[in-house]
Amino acid sequence: MRHLPLFPFSEADPIRHAGPPPKTSEVVIVGGGIIGVTTALFLAQRNIPVTLLEKGRVAAEQSSRNWGWIRKQGRDADELPIVIEASRLWRQLAEECGEDIGLKQTGVTYLASSDKKMAGFEEFMKIAAIHELDTRLLDADETAKLIKGMSRRFKGAMTTPSDMRAEPWLAVPALARLAARKGARIVENCAVRTLEISAGRIKGVWTEAGYIETSSVLVAGGAWSSLLLARHGVSVPQLSVRVTVAATEPLPEIYSGAAADDHIAFRRRQDGGYTLAPGGSNLLYVGPDAFRHATKYLPALMANPFGTRYFPFAPSGYPDSWSTPRDWAPDSRSPFERMRVLNPAAERSGLRSVEHNFKHLFPQFETVRLKAGWGGMIDAMPDVVPVVDHVEAVGGLFVATGMSGHGFGIGPGIGRVVSDMMQGNETGHDLSRFRLSRFHDGSAVRLGPAL
């Protein structure tokens, strides 16, 4: 396989949002991914002074490396109302930002190779009916008609025509520019080292560029969130799993939307190619946090024992590497500065797998050329739904992390919810499913849907 270029974002890229950071800010957001960016956007629209601090570059990690699906289909029942709102907000924000982010309504389809899979789809149909989604089940003939040219005959499928797609590496930076125009202060290459907590409340943050006085902090650092929070005694059982994604050269269109079976996931891209990923395969680096939180992940491991592979240690500097410091001083270099952009390499075997499986499913493509391949670290939770909450022990501290691979599509909805939560407003949704305390109050782990 020929050499593929690196992912387009790196710490070598020019800084688009320069400092210095302000001395004071009503709200400080840690992390420049889709959650942090949209939260900053909605706060700025309310004229709330907000500063977003990103240790590397906006969207350089998982918020630009994901599949680019914006789906209501297959969501956890408690996530669904927020993602329905997010779908509406995506359209609104795409218009407001005035940039082409590749947003298109092209549908999402899940393919079923077994009766068991179809039965799982039928369970989601009950949830879809409550929310009046346009989701429907297809039989074998209808499935073959929807996606033409497939080499195998599926039992059926579940499809939601109103689901959308966008190009994440375009969308999140565009939303950051919109947030900045609305008044949000965004500073790249500025890591938050520690939080300043006094008398059980947030007083400020220590950054590599100095101290910022603030009364409210949102930690939305993706794979890095738990490391920062643990430094302050806040335990979040978040782990990060590595996934491999590839982009093909332009190909004839076989389906304008996104689809997946047990072996391959694919999405039509704006450039005429397809984004490809293995269906349900990921790699977990075993580190201190993996050992500490292992029992909480047992239900997920038992439900899908072959979906995760394990490696005994993460590369140096990764959030759960054995060598990554767990404690550091505000005036010393933090782990966040040591790795500005978490840029895992794509697995060569994973790239070969997606190329082979896509060609096998669509044999009419005599040649499938991959023009890029990359890795990403998904911040995962034991029940496959995020934490969106305030920290009870620390006044003014909020967390939105562990999006478990669902963050891009739901991002604007979570951003709007968190912005209101931080202002003390009604959020409009029942967030009890996403409370941090569910992992510490004896509640049983209730898995989200494995769809």
JSON list of N, CA and C in Angstrom, two decimals, residues 89 107 113 147-148 170 219 230 302 314 340 397 423 426 448:
[
{"chain": "A", "resi": 89, "resn": "LEU", "atom": "N", "xyz": [-30.36, 22.86, 14.45]},
{"chain": "A", "resi": 89, "resn": "LEU", "atom": "CA", "xyz": [-29.31, 23.85, 14.65]},
{"chain": "A", "resi": 89, "resn": "LEU", "atom": "C", "xyz": [-28.22, 23.75, 13.58]},
{"chain": "A", "resi": 107, "resn": "GLY", "atom": "N", "xyz": [-29.42, 11.09, 4.18]},
{"chain": "A", "resi": 107, "resn": "GLY", "atom": "CA", "xyz": [-29.86, 9.88, 4.84]},
{"chain": "A", "resi": 107, "resn": "GLY", "atom": "C", "xyz": [-28.75, 9.04, 5.44]},
{"chain": "A", "resi": 113, "resn": "SER", "atom": "N", "xyz": [-27.49, -8.10, 8.42]},
{"chain": "A", "resi": 113, "resn": "SER", "atom": "CA", "xyz": [-27.11, -9.38, 7.84]},
{"chain": "A", "resi": 113, "resn": "SER", "atom": "C", "xyz": [-27.79, -10.55, 8.54]},
{"chain": "A", "resi": 147, "resn": "ILE", "atom": "N", "xyz": [-29.45, 0.92, -2.24]},
{"chain": "A", "resi": 147, "resn": "ILE", "atom": "CA", "xyz": [-28.00, 0.98, -2.47]},
{"chain": "A", "resi": 147, "resn": "ILE", "atom": "C", "xyz": [-27.69, -0.06, -3.54]},
{"chain": "A", "resi": 148, "resn": "LYS", "atom": "N", "xyz": [-27.55, 0.39, -4.75]},
{"chain": "A", "resi": 148, "resn": "LYS", "atom": "CA", "xyz": [-27.43, -0.53, -5.88]},
{"chain": "A", "resi": 148, "resn": "LYS", "atom": "C", "xyz": [-26.00, -1.06, -6.01]},
{"chain": "A", "resi": 170, "resn": "LEU", "atom": "N", "xyz": [-14.12, 20.89, 7.91]},
{"chain": "A", "resi": 170, "resn": "LEU", "atom": "CA", "xyz": [-14.58, 22.20, 7.45]},
{"chain": "A", "resi": 170, "resn": "LEU", "atom": "C", "xyz": [-15.56, 22.81, 8.45]},
{"chain": "A", "resi": 219, "resn": "VAL", "atom": "N", "xyz": [-15.17, 21.93, 31.12]},
{"chain": "A", "resi": 219, "resn": "VAL", "atom": "CA", "xyz": [-14.14, 21.02, 30.62]},
{"chain": "A", "resi": 219, "resn": "VAL", "atom": "C", "xyz": [-14.77, 20.19, 29.50]},
{"chain": "A", "resi": 230, "resn": "ALA", "atom": "N", "xyz": [-9.08, 14.63, 36.92]},
{"chain": "A", "resi": 230, "resn": "ALA", "atom": "CA", "xyz": [-8.50, 13.78, 37.96]},
{"chain": "A", "resi": 230, "resn": "ALA", "atom": "C", "xyz": [-7.43, 14.53, 38.75]},
{"chain": "A", "resi": 302, "resn": "MET", "atom": "N", "xyz": [-18.93, -7.34, 27.83]},
{"chain": "A", "resi": 302, "resn": "MET", "atom": "CA", "xyz": [-19.70, -8.58, 27.72]},
{"chain": "A", "resi": 302, "resn": "MET", "atom": "C", "xyz": [-20.71, -8.50, 26.57]},
{"chain": "A", "resi": 314, "resn": "ALA", "atom": "N", "xyz": [-0.01, 2.63, 25.90]},
{"chain": "A", "resi": 314, "resn": "ALA", "atom": "CA", "xyz": [-0.21, 3.69, 24.91]},
{"chain": "A", "resi": 314, "resn": "ALA", "atom": "C", "xyz": [1.12, 4.34, 24.59]},
{"chain": "A", "resi": 340, "resn": "ARG", "atom": "N", "xyz": [0.42, 18.71, 21.83]},
{"chain": "A", "resi": 340, "resn": "ARG", "atom": "CA", "xyz": [-0.54, 19.73, 21.40]},
{"chain": "A", "resi": 340, "resn": "ARG", "atom": "C", "xyz": [-1.70, 19.10, 20.63]},
{"chain": "A", "resi": 397, "resn": "LEU", "atom": "N", "xyz": [-18.00, 24.46, 38.15]},
{"chain": "A", "resi": 397, "resn": "LEU", "atom": "CA", "xyz": [-17.27, 23.54, 37.27]},
{"chain": "A", "resi": 397, "resn": "LEU", "atom": "C", "xyz": [-18.27, 22.65, 36.52]},
{"chain": "A", "resi": 423, "resn": "GLN", "atom": "N", "xyz": [-25.60, 29.12, 32.48]},
{"chain": "A", "resi": 423, "resn": "GLN", "atom": "CA", "xyz": [-26.26, 30.37, 32.85]},
{"chain": "A", "resi": 423, "resn": "GLN", "atom": "C", "xyz": [-27.33, 30.18, 33.91]},
{"chain": "A", "resi": 426, "resn": "GLU", "atom": "N", "xyz": [-33.20, 26.96, 32.24]},
{"chain": "A", "resi": 426, "resn": "GLU", "atom": "CA", "xyz": [-33.76, 25.66, 31.91]},
{"chain": "A", "resi": 426, "resn": "GLU", "atom": "C", "xyz": [-33.12, 25.17, 30.61]},
{"chain": "A", "resi": 448, "resn": "GLY", "atom": "N", "xyz": [-26.18, 2.18, 26.27]},
{"chain": "A", "resi": 448, "resn": "GLY", "atom": "CA", "xyz": [-26.86, 2.78, 25.14]},
{"chain": "A", "resi": 448, "resn": "GLY", "atom": "C", "xyz": [-26.90, 1.80, 23.99]}
]
